[in-house]
XYZ file of C-alpha atoms in Angstrom:
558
model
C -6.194 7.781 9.026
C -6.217 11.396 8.471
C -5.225 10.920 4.907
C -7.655 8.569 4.021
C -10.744 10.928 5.907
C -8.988 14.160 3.866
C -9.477 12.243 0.916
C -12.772 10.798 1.656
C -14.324 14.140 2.854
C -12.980 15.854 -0.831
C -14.041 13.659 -2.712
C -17.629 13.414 -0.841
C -17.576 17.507 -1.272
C -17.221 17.524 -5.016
C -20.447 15.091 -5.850
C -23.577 16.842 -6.283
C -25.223 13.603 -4.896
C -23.991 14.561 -1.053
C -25.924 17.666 -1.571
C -28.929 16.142 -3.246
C -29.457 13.220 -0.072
C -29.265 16.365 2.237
C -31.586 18.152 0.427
C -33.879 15.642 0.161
C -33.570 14.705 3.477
C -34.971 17.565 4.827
C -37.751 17.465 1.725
C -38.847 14.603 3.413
C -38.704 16.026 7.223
C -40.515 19.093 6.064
C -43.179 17.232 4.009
C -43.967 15.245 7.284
C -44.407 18.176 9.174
C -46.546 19.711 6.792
C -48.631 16.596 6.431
C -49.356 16.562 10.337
C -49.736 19.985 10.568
C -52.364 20.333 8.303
C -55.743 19.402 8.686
C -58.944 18.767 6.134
C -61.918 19.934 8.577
C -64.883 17.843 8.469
C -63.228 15.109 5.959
C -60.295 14.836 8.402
C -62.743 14.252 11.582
C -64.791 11.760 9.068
C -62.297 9.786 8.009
C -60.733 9.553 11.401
C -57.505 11.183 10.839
C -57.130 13.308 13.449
C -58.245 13.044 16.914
C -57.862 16.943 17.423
C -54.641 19.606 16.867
C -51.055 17.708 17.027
C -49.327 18.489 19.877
C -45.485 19.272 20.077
C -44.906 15.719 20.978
C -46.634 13.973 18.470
C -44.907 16.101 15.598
C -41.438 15.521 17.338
C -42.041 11.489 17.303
C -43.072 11.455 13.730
C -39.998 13.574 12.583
C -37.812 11.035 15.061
C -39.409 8.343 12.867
C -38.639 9.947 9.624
C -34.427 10.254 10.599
C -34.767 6.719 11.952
C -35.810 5.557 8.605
C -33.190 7.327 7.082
C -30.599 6.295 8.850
C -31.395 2.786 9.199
C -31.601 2.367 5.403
C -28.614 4.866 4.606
C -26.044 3.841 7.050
C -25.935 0.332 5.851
C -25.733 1.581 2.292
C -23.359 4.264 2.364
C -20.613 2.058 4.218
C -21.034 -0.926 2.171
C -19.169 -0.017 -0.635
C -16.191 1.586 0.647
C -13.824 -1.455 0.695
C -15.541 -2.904 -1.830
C -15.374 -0.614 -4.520
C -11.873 -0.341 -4.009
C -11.266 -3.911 -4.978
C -13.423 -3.707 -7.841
C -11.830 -0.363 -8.915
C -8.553 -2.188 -8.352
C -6.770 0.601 -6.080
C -7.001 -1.208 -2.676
C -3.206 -2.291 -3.581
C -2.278 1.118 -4.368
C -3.805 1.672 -0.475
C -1.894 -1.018 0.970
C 1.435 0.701 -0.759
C 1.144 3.682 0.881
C 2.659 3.689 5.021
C -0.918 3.422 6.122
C -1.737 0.333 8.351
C -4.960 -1.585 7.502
C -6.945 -0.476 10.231
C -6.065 3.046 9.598
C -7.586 2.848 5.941
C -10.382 1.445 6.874
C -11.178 3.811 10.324
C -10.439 6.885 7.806
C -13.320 5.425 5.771
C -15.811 4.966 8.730
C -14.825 8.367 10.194
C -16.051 9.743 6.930
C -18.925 7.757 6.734
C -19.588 9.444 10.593
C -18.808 12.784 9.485
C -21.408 12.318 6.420
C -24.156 11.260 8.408
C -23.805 13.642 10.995
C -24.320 16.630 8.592
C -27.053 14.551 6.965
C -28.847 14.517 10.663
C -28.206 17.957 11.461
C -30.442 19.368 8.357
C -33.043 17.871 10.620
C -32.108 20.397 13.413
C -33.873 23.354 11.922
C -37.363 21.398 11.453
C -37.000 19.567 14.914
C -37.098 23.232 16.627
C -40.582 23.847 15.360
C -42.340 20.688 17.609
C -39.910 21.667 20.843
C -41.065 25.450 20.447
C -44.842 24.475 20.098
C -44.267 22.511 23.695
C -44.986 19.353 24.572
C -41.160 17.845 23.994
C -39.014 17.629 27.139
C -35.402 15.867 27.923
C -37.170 12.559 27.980
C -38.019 13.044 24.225
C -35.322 14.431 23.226
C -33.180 11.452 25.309
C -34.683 8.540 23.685
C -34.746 9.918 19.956
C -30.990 10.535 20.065
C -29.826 7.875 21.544
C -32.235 5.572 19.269
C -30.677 7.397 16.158
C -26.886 6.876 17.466
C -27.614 3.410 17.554
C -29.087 2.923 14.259
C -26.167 4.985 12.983
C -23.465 3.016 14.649
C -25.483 -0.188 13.822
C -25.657 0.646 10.552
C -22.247 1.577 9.647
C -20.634 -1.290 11.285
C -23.264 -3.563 9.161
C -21.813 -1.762 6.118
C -18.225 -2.131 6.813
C -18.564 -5.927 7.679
C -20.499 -6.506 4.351
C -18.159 -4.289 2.639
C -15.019 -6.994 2.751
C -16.766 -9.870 2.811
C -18.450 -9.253 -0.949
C -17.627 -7.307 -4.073
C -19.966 -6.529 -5.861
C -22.378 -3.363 -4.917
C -25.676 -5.509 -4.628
C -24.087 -8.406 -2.813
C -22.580 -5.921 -0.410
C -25.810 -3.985 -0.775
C -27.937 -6.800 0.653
C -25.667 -8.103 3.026
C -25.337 -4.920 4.770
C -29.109 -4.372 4.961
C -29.340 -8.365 6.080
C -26.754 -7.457 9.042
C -28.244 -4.215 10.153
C -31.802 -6.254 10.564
C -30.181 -9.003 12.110
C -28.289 -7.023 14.111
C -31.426 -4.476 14.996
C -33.875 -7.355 15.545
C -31.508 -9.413 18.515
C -31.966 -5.835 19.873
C -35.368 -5.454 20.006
C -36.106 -9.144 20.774
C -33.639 -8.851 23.698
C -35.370 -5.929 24.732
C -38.752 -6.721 24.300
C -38.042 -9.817 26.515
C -36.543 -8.150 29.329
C -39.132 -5.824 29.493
C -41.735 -8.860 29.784
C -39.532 -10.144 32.358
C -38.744 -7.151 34.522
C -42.707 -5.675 34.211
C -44.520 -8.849 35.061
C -46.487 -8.641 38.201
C -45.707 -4.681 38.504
C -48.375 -1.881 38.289
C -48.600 -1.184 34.407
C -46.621 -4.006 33.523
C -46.532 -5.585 29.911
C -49.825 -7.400 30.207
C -51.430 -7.288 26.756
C -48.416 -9.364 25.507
C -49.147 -13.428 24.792
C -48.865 -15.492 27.500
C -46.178 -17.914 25.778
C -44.861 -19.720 22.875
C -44.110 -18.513 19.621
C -46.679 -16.015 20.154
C -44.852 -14.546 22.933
C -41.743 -13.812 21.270
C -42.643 -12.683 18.223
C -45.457 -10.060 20.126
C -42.000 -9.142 22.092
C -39.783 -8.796 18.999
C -42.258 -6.208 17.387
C -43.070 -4.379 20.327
C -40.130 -2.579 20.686
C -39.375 -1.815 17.117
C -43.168 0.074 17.908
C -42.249 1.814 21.149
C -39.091 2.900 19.336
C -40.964 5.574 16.942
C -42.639 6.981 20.058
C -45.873 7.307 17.819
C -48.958 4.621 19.308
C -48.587 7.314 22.338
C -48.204 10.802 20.768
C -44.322 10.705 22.305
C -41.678 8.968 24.246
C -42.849 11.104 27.664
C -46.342 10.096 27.974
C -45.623 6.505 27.051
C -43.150 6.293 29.840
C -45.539 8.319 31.891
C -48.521 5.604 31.537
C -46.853 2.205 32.545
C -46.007 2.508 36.052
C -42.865 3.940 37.724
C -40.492 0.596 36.532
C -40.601 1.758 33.099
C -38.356 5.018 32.746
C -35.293 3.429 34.136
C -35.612 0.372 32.163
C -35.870 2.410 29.413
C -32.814 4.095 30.032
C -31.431 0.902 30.437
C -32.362 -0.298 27.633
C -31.055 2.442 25.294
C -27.500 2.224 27.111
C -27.061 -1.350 26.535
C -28.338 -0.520 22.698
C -25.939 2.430 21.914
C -23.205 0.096 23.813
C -23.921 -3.205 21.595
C -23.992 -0.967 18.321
C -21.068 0.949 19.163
C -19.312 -2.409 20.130
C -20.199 -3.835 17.360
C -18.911 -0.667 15.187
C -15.240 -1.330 16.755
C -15.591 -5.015 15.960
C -16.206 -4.560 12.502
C -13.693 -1.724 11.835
C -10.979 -4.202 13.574
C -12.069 -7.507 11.560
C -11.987 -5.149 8.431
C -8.799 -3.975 8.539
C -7.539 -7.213 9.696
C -8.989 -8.931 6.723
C -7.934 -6.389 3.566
C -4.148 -7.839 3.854
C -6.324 -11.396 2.873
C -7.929 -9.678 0.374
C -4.749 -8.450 -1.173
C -3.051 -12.138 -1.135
C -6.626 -13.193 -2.434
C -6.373 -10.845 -5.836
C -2.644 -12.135 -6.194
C -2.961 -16.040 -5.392
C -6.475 -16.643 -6.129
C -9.517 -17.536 -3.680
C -8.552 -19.763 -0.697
C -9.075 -23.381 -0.549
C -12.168 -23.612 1.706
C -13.643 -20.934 -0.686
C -12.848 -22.319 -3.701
C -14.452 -25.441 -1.815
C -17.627 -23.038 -1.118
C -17.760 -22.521 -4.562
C -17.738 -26.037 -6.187
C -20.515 -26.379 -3.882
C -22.914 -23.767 -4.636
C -21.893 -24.399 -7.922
C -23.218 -27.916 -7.902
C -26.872 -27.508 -5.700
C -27.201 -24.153 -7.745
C -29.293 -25.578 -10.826
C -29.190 -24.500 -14.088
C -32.274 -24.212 -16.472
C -32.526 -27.224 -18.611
C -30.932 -27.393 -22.012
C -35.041 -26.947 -23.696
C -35.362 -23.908 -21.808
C -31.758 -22.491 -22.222
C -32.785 -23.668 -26.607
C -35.786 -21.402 -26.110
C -34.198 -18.092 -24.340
C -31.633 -18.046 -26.671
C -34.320 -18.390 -29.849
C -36.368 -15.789 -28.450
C -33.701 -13.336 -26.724
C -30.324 -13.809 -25.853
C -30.000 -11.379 -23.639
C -32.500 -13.383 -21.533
C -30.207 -16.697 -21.938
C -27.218 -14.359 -21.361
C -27.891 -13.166 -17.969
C -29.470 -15.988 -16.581
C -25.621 -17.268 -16.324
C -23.757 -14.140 -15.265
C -25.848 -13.474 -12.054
C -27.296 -16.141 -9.331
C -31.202 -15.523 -10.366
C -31.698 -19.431 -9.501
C -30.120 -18.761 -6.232
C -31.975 -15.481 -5.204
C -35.424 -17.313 -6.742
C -34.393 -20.218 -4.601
C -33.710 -17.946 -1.549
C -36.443 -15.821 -1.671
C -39.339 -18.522 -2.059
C -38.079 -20.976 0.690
C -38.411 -17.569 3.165
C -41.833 -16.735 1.524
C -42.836 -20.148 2.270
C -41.025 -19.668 6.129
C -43.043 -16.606 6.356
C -46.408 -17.731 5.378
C -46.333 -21.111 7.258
C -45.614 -19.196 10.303
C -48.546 -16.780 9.944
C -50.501 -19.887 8.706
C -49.935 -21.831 12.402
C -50.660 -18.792 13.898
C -53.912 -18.323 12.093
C -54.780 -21.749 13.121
C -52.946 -23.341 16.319
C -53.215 -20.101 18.136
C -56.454 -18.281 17.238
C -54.866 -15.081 15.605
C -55.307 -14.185 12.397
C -53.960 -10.998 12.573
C -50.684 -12.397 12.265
C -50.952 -13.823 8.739
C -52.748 -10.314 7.684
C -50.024 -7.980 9.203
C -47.131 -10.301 7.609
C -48.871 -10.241 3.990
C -48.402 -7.112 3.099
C -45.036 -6.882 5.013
C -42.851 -9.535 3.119
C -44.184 -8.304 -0.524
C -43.151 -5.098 0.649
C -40.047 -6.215 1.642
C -39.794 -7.781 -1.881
C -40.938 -4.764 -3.662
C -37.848 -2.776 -1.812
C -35.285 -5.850 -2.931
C -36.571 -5.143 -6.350
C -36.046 -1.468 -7.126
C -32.619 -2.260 -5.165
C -31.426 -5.006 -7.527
C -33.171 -2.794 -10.496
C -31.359 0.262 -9.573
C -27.962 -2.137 -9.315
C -28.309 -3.232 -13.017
C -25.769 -2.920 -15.617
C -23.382 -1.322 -12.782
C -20.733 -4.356 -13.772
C -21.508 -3.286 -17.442
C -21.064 0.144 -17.227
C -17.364 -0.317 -14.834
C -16.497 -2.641 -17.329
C -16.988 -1.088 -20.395
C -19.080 -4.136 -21.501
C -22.335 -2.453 -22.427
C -21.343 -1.190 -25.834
C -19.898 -4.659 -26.694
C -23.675 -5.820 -26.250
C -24.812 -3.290 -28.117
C -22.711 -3.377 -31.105
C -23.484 -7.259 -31.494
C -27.164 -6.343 -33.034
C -29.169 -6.969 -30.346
C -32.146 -4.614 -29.848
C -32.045 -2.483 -27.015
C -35.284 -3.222 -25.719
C -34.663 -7.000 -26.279
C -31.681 -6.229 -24.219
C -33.780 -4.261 -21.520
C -36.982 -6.857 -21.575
C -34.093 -9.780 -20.881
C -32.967 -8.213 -17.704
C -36.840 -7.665 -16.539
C -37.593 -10.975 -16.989
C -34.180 -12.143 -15.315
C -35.329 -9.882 -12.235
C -38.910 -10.741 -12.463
C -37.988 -14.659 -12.230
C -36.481 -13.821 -8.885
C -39.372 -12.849 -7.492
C -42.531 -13.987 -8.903
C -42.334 -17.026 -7.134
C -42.046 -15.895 -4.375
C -44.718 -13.480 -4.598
C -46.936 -15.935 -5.968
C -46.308 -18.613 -3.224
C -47.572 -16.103 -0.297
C -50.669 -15.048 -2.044
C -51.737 -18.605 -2.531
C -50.638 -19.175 1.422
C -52.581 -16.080 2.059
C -55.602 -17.116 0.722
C -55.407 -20.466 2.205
C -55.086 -19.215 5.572
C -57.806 -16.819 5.068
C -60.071 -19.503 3.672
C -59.386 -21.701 6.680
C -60.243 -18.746 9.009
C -63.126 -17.660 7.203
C -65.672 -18.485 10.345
C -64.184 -16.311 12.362
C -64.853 -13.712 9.749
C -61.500 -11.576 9.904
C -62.640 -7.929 9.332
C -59.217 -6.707 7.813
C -58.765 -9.963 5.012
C -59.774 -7.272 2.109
C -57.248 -4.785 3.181
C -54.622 -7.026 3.536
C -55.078 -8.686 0.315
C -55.369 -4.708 -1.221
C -52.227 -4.076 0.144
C -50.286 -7.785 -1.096
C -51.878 -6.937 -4.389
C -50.725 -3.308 -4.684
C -46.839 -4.567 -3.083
C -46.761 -7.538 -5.471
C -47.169 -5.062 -8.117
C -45.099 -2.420 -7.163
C -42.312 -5.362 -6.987
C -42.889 -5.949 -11.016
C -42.677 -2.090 -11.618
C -39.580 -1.273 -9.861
C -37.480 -3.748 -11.815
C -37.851 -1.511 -14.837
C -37.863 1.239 -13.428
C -34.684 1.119 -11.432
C -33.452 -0.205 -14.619
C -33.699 2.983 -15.913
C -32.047 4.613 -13.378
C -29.595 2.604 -13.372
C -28.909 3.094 -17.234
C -28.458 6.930 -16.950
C -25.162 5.657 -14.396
C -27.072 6.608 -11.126
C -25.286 5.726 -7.784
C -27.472 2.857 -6.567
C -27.849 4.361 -3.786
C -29.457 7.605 -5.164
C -30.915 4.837 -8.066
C -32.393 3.118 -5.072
C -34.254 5.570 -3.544
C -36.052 7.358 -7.129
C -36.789 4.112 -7.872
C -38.723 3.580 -4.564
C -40.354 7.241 -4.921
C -41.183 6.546 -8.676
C -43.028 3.626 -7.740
C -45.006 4.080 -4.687
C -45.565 7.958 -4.852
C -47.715 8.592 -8.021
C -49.553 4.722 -7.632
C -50.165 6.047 -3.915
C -51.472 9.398 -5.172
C -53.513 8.296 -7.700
C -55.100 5.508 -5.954
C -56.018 7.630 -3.179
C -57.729 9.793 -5.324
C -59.626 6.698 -7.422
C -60.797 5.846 -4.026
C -61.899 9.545 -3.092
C -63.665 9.489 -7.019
C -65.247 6.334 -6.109
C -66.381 8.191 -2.334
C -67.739 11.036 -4.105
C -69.589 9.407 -6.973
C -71.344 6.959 -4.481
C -73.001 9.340 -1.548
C -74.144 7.316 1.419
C -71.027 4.897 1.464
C -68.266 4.364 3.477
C -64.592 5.908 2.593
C -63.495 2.018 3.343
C -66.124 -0.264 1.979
C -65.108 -3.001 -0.593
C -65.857 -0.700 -3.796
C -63.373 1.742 -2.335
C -60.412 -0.816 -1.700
C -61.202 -1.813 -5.114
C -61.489 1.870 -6.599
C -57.731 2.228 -5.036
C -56.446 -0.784 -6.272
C -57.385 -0.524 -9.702
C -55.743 3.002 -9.918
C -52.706 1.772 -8.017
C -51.952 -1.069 -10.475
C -52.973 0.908 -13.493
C -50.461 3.804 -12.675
C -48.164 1.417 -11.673
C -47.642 -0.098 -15.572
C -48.286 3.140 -16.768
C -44.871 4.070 -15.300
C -43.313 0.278 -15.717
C -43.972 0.945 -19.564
C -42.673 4.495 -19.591
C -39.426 3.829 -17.938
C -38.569 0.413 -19.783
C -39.347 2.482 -22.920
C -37.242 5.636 -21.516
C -34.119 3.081 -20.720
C -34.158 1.141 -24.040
C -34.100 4.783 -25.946
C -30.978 5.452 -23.385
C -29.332 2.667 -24.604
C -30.266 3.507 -28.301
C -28.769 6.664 -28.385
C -26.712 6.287 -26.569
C -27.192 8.518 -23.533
C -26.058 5.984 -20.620
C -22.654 7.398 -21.913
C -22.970 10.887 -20.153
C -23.082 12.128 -16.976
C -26.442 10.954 -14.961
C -29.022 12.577 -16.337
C -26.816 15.024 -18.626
C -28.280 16.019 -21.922
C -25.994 15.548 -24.960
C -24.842 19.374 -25.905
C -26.147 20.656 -29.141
């Protein structure tokens, strides 16, 4: 083990990237502290903003959000490619050669993994001193954002090391981790959110806004938690706690023990399966697959589909590269995936809208699964033309004639296929469930369908431009998140200040009114394919010249 973590922790200290994710990390701390700090006078108090000054409290919960959000996107994602990328790279043999035991390799890798995070959460340190000397954080605070991180951490890491043996390639492992983690982080909340129904009912300030029962119930008890988690609808951990009654602070500590205990379980369980399964691998890469998963495959293989021979005839008139891709990677099976769970979605928020009176449900999930899309998107996008790249298969492409922006327009549409189903399938839903509930005159239909519209969008734009990322040989990682700051941070910009153009020229009007919403959507989707068009035309003049051949973002020496 301490070979493996040597070697993990060296090679960690010699990539600029390590440095870069801490240095953005606190970026992103600091900007959030500056952004509740600071006030706009009158505006502020008009637009509802602010209720007065921030207290210490409130500043600590939405930094504890902030590292919560990091971790439980960067745990996953830094772990999931450890074993992996040694199969691909071929040197997990060379591993297994050495007098290292299985479990050993793959606890040298997690202890790394640890050690990485740890120094990513202690940049926070400096910025978390500024709420707790302003006053207003106590132990309580401090208690429950620790122990909420640990878990995500542990959580996350043993979601990463699980996915990391069971797939190969970085966006299967990729997804699967972040699939785990959720899985993993939802039983969590659900389990929590239940008990605390359970144990608070009938107590003074029990749980009494939550649904009676049904459906309702449970999922009003699954999101609850993942609410009281961020501290924030109550400016803190303390004065929530303080507000409910005298049952709630040791349930709460309850609750975070069992968490930290299930993650941290579930951390061993992982490292012990993985290093139990890597001498399977091995026999795997020397014997071929097993039977029942050559089995699997025949399977999947058969219910997979395959575009009909017309539309395979057309692709490959019109672009290969479009006809070419659509057989290397499982687009039918992701399209497949993805709009059978946007239908799932929808009809849930649909019965909801209509068996039990709340169409809040439908507008709060809208917005949320496109979302979720448009992050699967600039993850996939930021993943393309990794195989390529490790394989040296890129310049064969290029050097058979094909343009490079045919080449880059066939992997859009490949991507886009994936999900424009999808995303079209739950704005029709949408606007059938709105339609149907359109006598009870939902107030917040127009924002919700602002904010599918502007996520559906976003979704299309991050293809290309993670593509481009992902050209210039950025870890997807690192690809992943510019891609998600290229396209929601100028569209949100921008469309905010459409919207405060559209304020300004009409006096008299609401910030909110329809001509706003529409003022900020039309900027959003306009920036948006200003910077779709940019960055496919950025990453087809990569692969012209040549440039994916350098270092990431290195510029060819005079």
């Amino acid at each position: 083990m301490n070979a493996v973590l040597q070697r993990e922790l060296v090679v960690q200290a010699r990539q600029a990237r390590t440095y870069w994710l801490r240095f953005l990390a606190g970026l992103a701390l600091a900007t959030t502290l500056g952004g509740q700090m600071v006030t706009l006078g009158d505006l502020a108090r008009a637009m509802g903003l602010w209720r007065g000054a921030p207290t210490g409290a409130e500043l600590f919960a939405g930094l504890h959000t902030v590292i919560s959000l990091v971790l439980l996107f960067t745990a996953p994602l830094i772990a999931a490619d450890s074993i992996a990328r040694e199969r691909r790279e071929g040197t997990l043999g060379l591993l297994a050669l050495t007098p290292l035991q299985p479990f050993e390799i793959v606890l040298g890798k997690v202890g790394a993994h640890v050690i990485r995070l740890f120094s990513l959460w202690l940049v926070s340190l400096p910025v978390l001193m500024i709420p707790v000397l302003m006053g207003g954080v106590n132990w309580v605070d401090v208690k429950c954002a620790v122990a909420i991180e640990f878990a995500l951490l542990a959580g996350g890491l043993a979601a990463g090391v699980l996915a990391s043996t069971l797939a190969t390639t970085w966006t299967n492992t990729a997804g699967l981790a972040l699939f785990l983690a959720f899985v993993l982080g939802q039983s969590i909340a659900t389990t929590a959110g239940l008990a605390a129904a359970w144990v608070g009912q009938g107590k003074v300030g029990g749980i009494g806004s939550l649904p009676g029962s049904g459906v309702e119930f449970v999922f009003a008890a699954s999101v609850f938690p993942w609410a009281a988690a961020t501290g924030l609808p109550m400016g803190g951990f303390s004065p929530m706690l303080s507000l409910k009654g005298a049952w709630l602070p040791p349930f709460v500590d309850a609750a975070l023990l069992g968490a930290v205990l299930v993650t941290v379980t579930a951390l061993v369980l992982a490292t012990r399966f993985s290093g139990r399964r890597i001498p399977g691998l091995l026999r795997q890469e020397t014997s071929g697959a097993p039977v029942p998963q050559r089995l699997w495959e025949k399977v999947r293989e058969k219910f997979r589909g395959r575009p009909s021979p017309t539309q395979r005839a057309r692709w490959l008139r019109e672009n290969p590269a479009r006809w070419l891709f659509a057989f290397t990677s499982p687009a039918h099976t992701d399209r497949v995936i993805t709009f059978w769970l946007a239908v799932a979605v929808a009809g849930f928020g649909i019965y909801a809208n209509l068996k039990l009176g709340e169409g809040e449900v439908l507008v709060f999930l809208a917005p949320l699964f496109c979302g979720a899309v448009a992050v699967g998107a600039a993850l996939v996008g930021a993943a393309s033309f990794r195989r390529e790249v490790e394989e040296g298969t890129l310049e064969l492409l290029l050097v058979t004639g094909l343009p490079p922006r045919e080449l880059i327009r066939g992997r859009v549409r490949q991507l886009w296929a994936a999900c424009l189903p999808a995303l079209l399938m739950f704005g029709l839903c949408l606007g059938l469930g709105l339609l149907l509930d359109s006598e009870n005159g939902n107030a917040d239909a127009a924002s919700a369908l602002v904010a599918l519209v502007c996520c559906a969008t976003a979704a299309l734009g991050a293809v290309p431009i993670g593509i481009r990322y992902a050209v210039r040989r950025l870890n997807p990682l690192h690809a992943w998140f510019w891609t998600l700051l290229t396209s929601a941070g100028p569209p949100l910009l921008l469309g905010g200040a459409s919207s405060m153009l559209w304020w300004g020229l009409t006096r008299g009007t609401e910030l909110g009114d329809a001509g706003g919403k529409f003022a900020y959507l039309v900027g959003f989707c306009l920036t948006e394919f200003a910077l779709a068009r940019t960055w496919f035309w950025l990453a087809a003049n990569d692969l012209d010249t040549r440039l994916f051949m350098l270092k990431p973002f290195q510029r060819r020496p005079c």
